[in-house]
Tab-separated table of C-alpha atoms in Angstrom:
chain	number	residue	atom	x	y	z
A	28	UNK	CA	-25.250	24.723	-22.930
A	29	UNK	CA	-27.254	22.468	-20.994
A	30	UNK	CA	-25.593	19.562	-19.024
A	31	UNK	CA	-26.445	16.227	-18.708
A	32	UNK	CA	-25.639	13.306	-16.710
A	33	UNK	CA	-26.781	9.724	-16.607
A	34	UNK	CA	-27.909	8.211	-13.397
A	35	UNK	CA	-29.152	4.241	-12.166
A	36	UNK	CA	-32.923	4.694	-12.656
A	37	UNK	CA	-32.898	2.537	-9.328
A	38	UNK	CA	-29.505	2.570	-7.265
A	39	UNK	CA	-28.179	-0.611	-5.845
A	40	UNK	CA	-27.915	1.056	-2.502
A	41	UNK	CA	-31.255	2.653	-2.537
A	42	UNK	CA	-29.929	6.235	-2.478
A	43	UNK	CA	-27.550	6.138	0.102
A	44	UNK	CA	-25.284	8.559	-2.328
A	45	UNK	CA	-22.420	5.441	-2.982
A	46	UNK	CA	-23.590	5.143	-6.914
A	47	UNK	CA	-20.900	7.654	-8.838
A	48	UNK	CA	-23.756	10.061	-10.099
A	49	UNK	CA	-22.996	11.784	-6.659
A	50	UNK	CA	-19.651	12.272	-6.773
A	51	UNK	CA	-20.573	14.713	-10.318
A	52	UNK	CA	-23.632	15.846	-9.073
A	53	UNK	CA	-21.572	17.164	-5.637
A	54	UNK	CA	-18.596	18.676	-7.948
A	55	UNK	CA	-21.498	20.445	-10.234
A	56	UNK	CA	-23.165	21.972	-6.698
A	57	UNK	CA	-19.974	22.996	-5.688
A	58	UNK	CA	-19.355	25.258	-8.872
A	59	UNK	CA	-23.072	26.085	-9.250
A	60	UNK	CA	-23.852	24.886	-12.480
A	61	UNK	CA	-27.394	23.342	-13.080
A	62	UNK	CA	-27.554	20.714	-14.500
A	63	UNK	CA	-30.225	17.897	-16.159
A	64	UNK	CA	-30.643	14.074	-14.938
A	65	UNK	CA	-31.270	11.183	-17.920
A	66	UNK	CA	-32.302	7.771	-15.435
A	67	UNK	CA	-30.831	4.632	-17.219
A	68	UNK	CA	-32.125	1.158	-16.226
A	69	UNK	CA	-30.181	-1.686	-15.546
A	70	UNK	CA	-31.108	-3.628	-18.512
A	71	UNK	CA	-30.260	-0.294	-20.963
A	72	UNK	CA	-26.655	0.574	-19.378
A	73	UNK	CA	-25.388	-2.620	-21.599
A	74	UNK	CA	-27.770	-1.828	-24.438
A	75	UNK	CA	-25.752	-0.112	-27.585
A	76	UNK	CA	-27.164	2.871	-26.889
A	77	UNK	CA	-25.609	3.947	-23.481
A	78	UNK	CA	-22.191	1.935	-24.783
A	79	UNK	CA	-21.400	4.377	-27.342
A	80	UNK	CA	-21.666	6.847	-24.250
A	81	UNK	CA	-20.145	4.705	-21.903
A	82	UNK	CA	-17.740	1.593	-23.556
A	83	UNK	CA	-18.169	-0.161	-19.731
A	84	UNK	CA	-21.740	0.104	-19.313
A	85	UNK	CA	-21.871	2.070	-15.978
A	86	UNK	CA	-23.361	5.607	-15.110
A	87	UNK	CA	-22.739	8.603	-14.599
A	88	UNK	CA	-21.634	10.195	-18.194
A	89	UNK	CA	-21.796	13.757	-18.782
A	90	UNK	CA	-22.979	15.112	-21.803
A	91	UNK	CA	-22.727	18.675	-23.070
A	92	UNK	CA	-22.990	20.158	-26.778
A	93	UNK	CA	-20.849	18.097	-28.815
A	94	UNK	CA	-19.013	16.966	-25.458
A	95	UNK	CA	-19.436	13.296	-24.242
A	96	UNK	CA	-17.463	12.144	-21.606
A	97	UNK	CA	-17.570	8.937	-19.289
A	98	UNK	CA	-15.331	8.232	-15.986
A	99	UNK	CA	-16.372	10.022	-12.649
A	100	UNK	CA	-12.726	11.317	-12.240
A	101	UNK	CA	-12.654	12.531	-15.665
A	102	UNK	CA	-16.081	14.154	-15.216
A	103	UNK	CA	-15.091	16.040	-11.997
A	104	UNK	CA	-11.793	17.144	-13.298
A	105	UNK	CA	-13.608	18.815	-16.701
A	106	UNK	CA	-15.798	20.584	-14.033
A	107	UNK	CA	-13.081	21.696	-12.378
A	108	UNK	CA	-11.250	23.045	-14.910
A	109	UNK	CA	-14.127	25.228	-16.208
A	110	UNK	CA	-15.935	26.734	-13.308
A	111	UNK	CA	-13.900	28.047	-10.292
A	112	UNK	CA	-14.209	26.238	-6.944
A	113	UNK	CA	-12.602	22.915	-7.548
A	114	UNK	CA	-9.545	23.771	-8.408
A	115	UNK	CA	-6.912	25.725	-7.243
A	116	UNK	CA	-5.447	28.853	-9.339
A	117	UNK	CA	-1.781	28.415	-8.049
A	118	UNK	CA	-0.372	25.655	-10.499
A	119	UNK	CA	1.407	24.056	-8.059
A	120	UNK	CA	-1.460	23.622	-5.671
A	121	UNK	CA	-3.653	22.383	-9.229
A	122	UNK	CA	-1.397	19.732	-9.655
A	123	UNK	CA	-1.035	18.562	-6.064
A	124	UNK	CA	-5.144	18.874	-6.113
A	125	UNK	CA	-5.442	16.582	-9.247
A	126	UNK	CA	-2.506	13.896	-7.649
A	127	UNK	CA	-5.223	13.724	-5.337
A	128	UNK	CA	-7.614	12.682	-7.181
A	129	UNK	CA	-5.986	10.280	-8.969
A	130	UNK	CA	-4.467	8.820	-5.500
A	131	UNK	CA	-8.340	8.534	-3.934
A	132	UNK	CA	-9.333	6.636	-7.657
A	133	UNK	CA	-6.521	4.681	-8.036
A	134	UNK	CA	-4.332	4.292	-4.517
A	135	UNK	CA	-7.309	4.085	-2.441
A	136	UNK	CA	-10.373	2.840	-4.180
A	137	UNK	CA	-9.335	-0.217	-5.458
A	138	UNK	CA	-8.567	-1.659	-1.822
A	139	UNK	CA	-11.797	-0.019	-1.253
A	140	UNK	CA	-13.441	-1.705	-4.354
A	141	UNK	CA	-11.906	-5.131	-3.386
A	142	UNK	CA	-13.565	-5.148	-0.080
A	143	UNK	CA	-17.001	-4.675	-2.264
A	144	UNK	CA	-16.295	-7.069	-4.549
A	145	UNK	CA	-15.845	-9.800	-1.660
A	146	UNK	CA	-18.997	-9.275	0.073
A	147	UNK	CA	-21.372	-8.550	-3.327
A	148	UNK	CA	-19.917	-11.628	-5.094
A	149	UNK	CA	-17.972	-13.866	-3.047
A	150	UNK	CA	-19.925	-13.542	-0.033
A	151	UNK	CA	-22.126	-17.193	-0.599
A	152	UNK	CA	-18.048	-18.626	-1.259
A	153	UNK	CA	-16.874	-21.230	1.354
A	154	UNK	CA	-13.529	-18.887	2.057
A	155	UNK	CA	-15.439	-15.785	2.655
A	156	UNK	CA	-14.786	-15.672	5.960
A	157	UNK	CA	-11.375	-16.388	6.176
A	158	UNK	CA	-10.288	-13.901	3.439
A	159	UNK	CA	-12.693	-11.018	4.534
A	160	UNK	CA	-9.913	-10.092	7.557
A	161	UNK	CA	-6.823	-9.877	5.301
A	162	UNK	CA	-8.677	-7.920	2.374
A	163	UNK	CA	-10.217	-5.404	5.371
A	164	UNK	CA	-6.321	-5.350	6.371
A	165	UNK	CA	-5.010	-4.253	3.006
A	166	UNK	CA	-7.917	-1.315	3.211
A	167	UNK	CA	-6.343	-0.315	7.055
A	168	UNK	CA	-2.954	-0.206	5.805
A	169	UNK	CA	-4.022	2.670	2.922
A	170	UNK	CA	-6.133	4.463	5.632
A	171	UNK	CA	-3.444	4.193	8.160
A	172	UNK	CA	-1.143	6.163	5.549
A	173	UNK	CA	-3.793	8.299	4.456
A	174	UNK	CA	-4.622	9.187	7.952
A	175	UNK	CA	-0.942	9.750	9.122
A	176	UNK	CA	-0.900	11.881	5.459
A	177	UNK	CA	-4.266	14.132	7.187
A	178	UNK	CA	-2.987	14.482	10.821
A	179	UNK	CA	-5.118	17.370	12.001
A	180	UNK	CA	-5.878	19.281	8.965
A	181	UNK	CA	-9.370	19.925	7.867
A	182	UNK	CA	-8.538	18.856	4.127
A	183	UNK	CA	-5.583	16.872	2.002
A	184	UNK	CA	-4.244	19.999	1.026
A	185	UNK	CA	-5.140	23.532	1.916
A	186	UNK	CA	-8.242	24.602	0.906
A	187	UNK	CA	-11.336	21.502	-0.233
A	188	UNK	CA	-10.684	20.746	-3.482
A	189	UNK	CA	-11.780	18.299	-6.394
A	190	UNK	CA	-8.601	15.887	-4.455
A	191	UNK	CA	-10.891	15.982	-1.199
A	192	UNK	CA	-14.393	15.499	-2.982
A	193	UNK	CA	-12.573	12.266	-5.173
A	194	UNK	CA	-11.215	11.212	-1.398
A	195	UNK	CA	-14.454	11.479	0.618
A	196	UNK	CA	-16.420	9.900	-1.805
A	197	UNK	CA	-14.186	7.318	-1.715
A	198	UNK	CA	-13.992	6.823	2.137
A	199	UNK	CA	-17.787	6.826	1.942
A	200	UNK	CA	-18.240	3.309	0.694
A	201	UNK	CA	-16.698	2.316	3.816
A	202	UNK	CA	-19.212	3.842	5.975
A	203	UNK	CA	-21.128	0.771	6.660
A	204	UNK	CA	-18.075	-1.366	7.678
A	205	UNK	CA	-16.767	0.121	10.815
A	206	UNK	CA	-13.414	0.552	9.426
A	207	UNK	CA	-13.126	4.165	8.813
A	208	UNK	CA	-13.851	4.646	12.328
A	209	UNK	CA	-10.783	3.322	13.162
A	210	UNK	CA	-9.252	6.163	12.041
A	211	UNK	CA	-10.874	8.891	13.892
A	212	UNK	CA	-9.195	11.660	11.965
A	213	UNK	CA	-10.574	10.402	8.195
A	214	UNK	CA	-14.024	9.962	9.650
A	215	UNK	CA	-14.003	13.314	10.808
A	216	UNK	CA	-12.817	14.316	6.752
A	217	UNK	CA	-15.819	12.291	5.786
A	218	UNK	CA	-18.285	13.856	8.350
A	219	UNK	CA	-16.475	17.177	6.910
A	220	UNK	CA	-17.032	16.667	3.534
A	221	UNK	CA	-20.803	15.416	3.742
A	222	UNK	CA	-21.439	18.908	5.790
A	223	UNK	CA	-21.130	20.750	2.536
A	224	UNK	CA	-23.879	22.561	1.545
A	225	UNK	CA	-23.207	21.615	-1.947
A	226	UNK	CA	-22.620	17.160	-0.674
A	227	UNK	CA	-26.205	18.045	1.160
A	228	UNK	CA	-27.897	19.210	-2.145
A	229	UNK	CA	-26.452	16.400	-4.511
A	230	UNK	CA	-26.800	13.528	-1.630
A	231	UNK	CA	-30.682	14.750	-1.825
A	232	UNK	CA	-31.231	14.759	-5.440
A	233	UNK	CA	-30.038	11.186	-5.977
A	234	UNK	CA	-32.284	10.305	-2.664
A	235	UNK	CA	-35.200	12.113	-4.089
A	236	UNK	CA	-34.894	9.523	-6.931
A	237	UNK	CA	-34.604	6.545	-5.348
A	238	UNK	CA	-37.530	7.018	-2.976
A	239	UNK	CA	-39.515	8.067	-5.613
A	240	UNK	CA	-38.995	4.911	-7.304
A	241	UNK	CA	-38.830	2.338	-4.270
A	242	UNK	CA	-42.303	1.014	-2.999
A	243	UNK	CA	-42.744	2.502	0.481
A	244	UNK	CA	-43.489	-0.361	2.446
B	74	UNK	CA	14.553	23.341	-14.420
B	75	UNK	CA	15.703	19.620	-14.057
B	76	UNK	CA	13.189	16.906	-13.514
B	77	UNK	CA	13.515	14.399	-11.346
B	78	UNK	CA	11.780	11.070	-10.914
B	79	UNK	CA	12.083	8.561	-8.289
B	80	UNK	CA	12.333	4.176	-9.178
B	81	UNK	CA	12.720	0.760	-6.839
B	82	UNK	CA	16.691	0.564	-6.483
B	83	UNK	CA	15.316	-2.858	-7.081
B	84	UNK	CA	12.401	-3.452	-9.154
B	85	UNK	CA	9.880	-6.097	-7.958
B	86	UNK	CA	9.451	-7.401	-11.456
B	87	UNK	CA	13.236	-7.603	-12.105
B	88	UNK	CA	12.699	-5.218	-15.040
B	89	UNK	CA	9.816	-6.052	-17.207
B	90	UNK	CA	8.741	-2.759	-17.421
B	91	UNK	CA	5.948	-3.330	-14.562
B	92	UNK	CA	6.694	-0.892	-12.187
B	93	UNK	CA	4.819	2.970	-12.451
B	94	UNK	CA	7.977	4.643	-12.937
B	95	UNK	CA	8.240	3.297	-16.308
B	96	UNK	CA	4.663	4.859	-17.150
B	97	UNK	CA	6.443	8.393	-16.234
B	98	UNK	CA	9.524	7.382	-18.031
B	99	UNK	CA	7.414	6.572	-21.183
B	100	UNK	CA	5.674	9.956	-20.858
B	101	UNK	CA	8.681	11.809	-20.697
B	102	UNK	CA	10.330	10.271	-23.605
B	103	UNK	CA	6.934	10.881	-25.561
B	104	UNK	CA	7.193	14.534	-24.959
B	105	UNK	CA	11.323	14.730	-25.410
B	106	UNK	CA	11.998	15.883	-21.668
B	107	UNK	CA	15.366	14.869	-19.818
B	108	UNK	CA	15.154	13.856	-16.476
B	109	UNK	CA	16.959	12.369	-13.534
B	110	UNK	CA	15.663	9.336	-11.544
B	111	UNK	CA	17.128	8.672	-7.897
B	112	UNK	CA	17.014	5.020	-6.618
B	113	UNK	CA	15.040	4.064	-3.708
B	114	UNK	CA	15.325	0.885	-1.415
B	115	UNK	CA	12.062	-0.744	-0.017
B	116	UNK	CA	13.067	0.373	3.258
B	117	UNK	CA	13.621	4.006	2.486
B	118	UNK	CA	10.361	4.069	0.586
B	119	UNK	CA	8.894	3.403	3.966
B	120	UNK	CA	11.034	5.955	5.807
B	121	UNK	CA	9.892	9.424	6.628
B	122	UNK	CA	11.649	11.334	4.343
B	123	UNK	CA	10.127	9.410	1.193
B	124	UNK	CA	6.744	9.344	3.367
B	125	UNK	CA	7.090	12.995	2.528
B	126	UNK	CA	6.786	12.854	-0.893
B	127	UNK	CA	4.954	9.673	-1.304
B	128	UNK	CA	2.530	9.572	1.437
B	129	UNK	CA	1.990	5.976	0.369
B	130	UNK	CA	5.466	5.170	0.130
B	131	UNK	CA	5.593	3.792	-3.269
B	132	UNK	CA	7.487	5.301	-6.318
B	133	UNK	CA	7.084	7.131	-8.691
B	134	UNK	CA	7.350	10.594	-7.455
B	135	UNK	CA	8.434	14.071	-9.778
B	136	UNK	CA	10.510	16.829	-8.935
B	137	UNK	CA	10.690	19.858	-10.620
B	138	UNK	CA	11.847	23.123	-9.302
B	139	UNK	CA	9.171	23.363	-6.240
B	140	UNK	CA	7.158	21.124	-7.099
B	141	UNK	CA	7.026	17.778	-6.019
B	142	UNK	CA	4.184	15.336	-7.241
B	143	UNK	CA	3.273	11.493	-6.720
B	144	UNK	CA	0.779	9.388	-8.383
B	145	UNK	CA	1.855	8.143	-11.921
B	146	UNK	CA	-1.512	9.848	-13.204
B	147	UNK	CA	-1.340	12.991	-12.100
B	148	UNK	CA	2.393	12.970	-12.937
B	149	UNK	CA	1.976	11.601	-16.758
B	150	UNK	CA	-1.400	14.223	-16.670
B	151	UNK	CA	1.022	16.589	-15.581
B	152	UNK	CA	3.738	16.200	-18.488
B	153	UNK	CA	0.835	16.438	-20.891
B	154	UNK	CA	-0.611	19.446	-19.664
B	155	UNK	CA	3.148	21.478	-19.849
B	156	UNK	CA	4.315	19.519	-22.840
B	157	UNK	CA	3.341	18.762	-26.881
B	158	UNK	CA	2.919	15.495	-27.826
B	159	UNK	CA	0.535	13.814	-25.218
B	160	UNK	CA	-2.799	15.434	-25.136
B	161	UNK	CA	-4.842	16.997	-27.733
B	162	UNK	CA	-5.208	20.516	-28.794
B	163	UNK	CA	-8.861	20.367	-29.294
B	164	UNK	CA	-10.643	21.014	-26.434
B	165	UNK	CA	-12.861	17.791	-26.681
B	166	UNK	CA	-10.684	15.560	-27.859
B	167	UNK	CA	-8.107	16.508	-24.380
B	168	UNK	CA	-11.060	15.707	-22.425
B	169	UNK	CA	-12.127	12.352	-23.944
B	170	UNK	CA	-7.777	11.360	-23.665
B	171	UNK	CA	-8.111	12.559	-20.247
B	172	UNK	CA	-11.201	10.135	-19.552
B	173	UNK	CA	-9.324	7.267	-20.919
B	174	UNK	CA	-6.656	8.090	-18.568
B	175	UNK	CA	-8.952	7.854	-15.356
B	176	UNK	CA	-10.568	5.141	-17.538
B	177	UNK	CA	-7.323	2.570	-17.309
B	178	UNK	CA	-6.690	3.600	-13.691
B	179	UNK	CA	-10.095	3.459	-12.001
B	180	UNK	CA	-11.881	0.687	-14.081
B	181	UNK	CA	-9.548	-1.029	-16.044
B	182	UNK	CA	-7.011	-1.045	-13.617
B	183	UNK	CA	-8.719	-2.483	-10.578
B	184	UNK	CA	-9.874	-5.670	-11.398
B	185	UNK	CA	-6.118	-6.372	-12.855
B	186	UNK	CA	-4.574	-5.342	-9.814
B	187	UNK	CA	-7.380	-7.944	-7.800
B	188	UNK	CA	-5.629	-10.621	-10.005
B	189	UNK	CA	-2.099	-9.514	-9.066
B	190	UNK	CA	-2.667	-9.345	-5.591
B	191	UNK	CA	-4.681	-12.886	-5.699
B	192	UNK	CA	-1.238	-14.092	-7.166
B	193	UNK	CA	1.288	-11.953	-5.177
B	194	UNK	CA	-0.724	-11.891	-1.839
B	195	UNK	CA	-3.216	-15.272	-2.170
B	196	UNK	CA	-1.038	-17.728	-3.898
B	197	UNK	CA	-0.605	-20.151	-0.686
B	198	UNK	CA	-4.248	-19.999	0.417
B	199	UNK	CA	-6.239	-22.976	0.753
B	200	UNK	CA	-9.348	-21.103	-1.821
B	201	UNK	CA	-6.517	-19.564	-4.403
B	202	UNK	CA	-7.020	-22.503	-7.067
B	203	UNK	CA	-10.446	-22.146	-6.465
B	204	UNK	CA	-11.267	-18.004	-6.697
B	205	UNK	CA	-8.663	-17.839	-9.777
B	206	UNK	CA	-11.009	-18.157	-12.031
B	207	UNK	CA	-13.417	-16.078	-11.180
B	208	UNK	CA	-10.782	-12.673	-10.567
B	209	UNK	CA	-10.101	-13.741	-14.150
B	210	UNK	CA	-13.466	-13.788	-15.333
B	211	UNK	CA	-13.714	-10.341	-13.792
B	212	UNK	CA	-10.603	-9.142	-15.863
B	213	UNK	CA	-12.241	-10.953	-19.298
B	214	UNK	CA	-15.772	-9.068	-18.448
B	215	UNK	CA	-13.325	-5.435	-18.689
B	216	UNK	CA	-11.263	-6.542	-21.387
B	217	UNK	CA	-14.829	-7.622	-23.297
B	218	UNK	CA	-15.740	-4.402	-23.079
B	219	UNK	CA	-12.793	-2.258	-23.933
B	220	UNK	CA	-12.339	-4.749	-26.745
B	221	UNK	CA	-15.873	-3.854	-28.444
B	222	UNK	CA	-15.042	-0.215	-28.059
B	223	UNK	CA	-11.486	0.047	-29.603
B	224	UNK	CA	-12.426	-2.367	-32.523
B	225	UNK	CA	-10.206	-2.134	-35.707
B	226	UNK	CA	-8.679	0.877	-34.213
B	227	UNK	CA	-5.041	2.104	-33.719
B	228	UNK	CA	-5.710	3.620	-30.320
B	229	UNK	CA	-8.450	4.380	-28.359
B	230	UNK	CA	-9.127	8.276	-29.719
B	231	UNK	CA	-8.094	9.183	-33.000
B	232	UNK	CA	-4.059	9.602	-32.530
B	233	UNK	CA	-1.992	8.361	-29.573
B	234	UNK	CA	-2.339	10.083	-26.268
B	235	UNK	CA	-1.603	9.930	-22.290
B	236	UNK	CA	-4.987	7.821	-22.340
B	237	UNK	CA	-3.299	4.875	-24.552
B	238	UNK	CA	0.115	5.599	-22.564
B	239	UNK	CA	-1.731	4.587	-19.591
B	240	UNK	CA	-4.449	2.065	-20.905
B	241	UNK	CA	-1.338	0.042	-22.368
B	242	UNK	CA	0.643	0.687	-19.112
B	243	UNK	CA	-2.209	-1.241	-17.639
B	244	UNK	CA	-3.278	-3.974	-19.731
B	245	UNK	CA	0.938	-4.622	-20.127
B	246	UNK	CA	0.439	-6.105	-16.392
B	247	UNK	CA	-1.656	-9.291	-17.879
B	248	UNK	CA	1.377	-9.818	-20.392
B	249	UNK	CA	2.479	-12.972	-18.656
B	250	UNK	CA	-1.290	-14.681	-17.669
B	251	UNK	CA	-1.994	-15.300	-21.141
B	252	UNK	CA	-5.339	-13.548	-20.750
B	253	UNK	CA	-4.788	-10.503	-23.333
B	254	UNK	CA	-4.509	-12.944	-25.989
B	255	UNK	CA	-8.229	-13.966	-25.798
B	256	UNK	CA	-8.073	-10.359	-27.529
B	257	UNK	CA	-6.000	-9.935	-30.128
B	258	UNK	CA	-7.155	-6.877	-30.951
B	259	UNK	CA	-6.092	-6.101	-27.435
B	260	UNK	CA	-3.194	-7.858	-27.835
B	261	UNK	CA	-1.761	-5.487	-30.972
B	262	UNK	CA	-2.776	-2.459	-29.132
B	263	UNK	CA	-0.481	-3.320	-26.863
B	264	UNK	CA	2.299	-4.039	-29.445
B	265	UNK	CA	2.123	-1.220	-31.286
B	266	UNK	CA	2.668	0.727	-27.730
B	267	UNK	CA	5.754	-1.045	-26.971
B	268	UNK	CA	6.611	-0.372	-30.503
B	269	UNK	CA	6.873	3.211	-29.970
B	270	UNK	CA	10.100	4.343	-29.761
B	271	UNK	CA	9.539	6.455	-26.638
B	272	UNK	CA	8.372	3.530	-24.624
B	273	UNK	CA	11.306	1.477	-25.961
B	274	UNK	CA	13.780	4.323	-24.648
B	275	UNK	CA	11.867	4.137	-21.326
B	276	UNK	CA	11.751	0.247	-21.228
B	277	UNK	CA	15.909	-0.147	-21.588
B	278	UNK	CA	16.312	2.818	-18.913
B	279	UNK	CA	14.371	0.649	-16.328
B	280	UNK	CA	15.681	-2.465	-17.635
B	281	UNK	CA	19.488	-1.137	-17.520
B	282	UNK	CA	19.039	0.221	-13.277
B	283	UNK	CA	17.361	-3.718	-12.620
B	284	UNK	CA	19.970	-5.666	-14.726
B	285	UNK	CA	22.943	-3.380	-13.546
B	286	UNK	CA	21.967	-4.296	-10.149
B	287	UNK	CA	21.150	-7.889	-10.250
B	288	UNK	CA	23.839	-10.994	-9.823
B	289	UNK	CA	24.193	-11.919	-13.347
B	290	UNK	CA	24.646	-15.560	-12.513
């Protein structure tokens, strides 16, 4: 059966891989399944539509046969559990790959997301820039855990798994901040995990879209 | 093989039911397990040997045999996946719970946490009366959302699953702000979770550890 996901017909960052169509596209490269692309404008993601895909309004969704689903986490996981290569077969290494990715979506993002959130839509506020250093703190003190939880090891847990792909896609949205090279050993992860062959593949599809759309210059 | 979860020796919230161990205790009462909980101290979830199990030294964390888990997700995904009672036989229908679960924790979740740590973290800053408002619109602009999508509805899904257990585990942490009853179809969702009699068992086990340990007077 045919896949097929929903992706921002233009990306807010202009294809530099942060929207969440990446983070499926990467888990579907990593298993090898193809896979088909539906581009969803701004002004349709809140039309009825795309809500009775996706009840918030946001991409990616992932649609196969009768099979609808919504939630990048959920996504990846449902790839996981189908094709090899995301998942681990030992049980106990399964579950300690899927507390990952529930940690980087839940224990790390929303710091992550916070940060966002302050410079997108309080960044024109008058106490911008004395609450920017204590949210950036609040992200330092997850990454100094999550660091101290990496030491010298390649990935989170043994071999890459879906845990590591949820994590680095994470870390990525703080590429542009200087933070996560604070933490030499997580920027290494993320330099790691975008050395894939399969990250390489997906990061260049959603590019090949957004340049294609974007005026040149 | 005996289960055992970990808890605040003290509870921030005095025992309302707020902290994530009563999310695993609710799950575990759904699906009829026993289990054990050891106590923890805010300075021993901070110590190595909890650092161990709970990289990000928070609670709750699940023992079983040799296999030791953290992350209230992947632990209530976890019960669900070995036990009846929380997740769907039918293939699709697991998948679409399983979304709802990531759902509450990665976009639900988030902008409610933004408002608790506003509160908790914010309160004596000079722009707190100020930014209020607009965390809360924030939490409205989710709650909108999820509101249109469960409708009339019982649950989110056809029957009850680990994606209600966690979506009302979530929206439970706006109880006091008043906000959830701009939804009162939000609202009962929530009361006919906390009518369940699994979450009442796992409501009076937190609330017994917090009250035991309190000064009464």
């Amino acid at each position: 059966m045919t896949i097929t996901i929903t992706a921002f017909e233009q990306s807010p960052d202009g294809g530099q891989g942060l929207a969440r169509d990446t983070r499926v596209r990467w888990a579907l490269e990593e298993v090898g399944q193809p896979y088909e692309v539906r581009l969803v404008s701004f002004r349709a993601m809140k039309e009825p539509a795309h809500l009775t895909l996706h009840p918030f309004g946001q991409i990616p969704t992932y649609e196969e046969g009768d099979l609808a689903l919504f939630e990048t986490g959920s996504i990846v996981f449902h790839i996981g559990e189908r094709h090899a290569g995301l998942l681990p077969d030992d049980a106990n290494a399964r579950a300690r790959a899927i507390t990952w990715m529930f940690a980087a979506l839940n224990t790390v993002e929303p710091t992550i997301l916070e940060l966002a959130t302050a410079r997108l839509l309080e960044g024109d506020k008058p106490w911008y820039e004395e609450r920017l250093p204590l949210v950036e703190d609040r992200v330092r003190s997850r990454l100094n855990q999550l660091s101290a939880r990496l030491g010298g090891a390649d990935w989170l847990d043994g071999a890459f798994s879906a845990g590591d792909l949820m994590m680095v896609s994470v870390l990525l949205r703080l590429k542009s901040s200087g933070i996560l090279n604070e933490f030499p050993n997580l920027a290494g992860y993320v330099v790691r995990g975008e050395a894939r062959a399969a990250y390489k593949r997906a990061f260049a599809a959603q590019l090949a879209i957004n340049t294609a759309k974007r005026p040149t210059g």
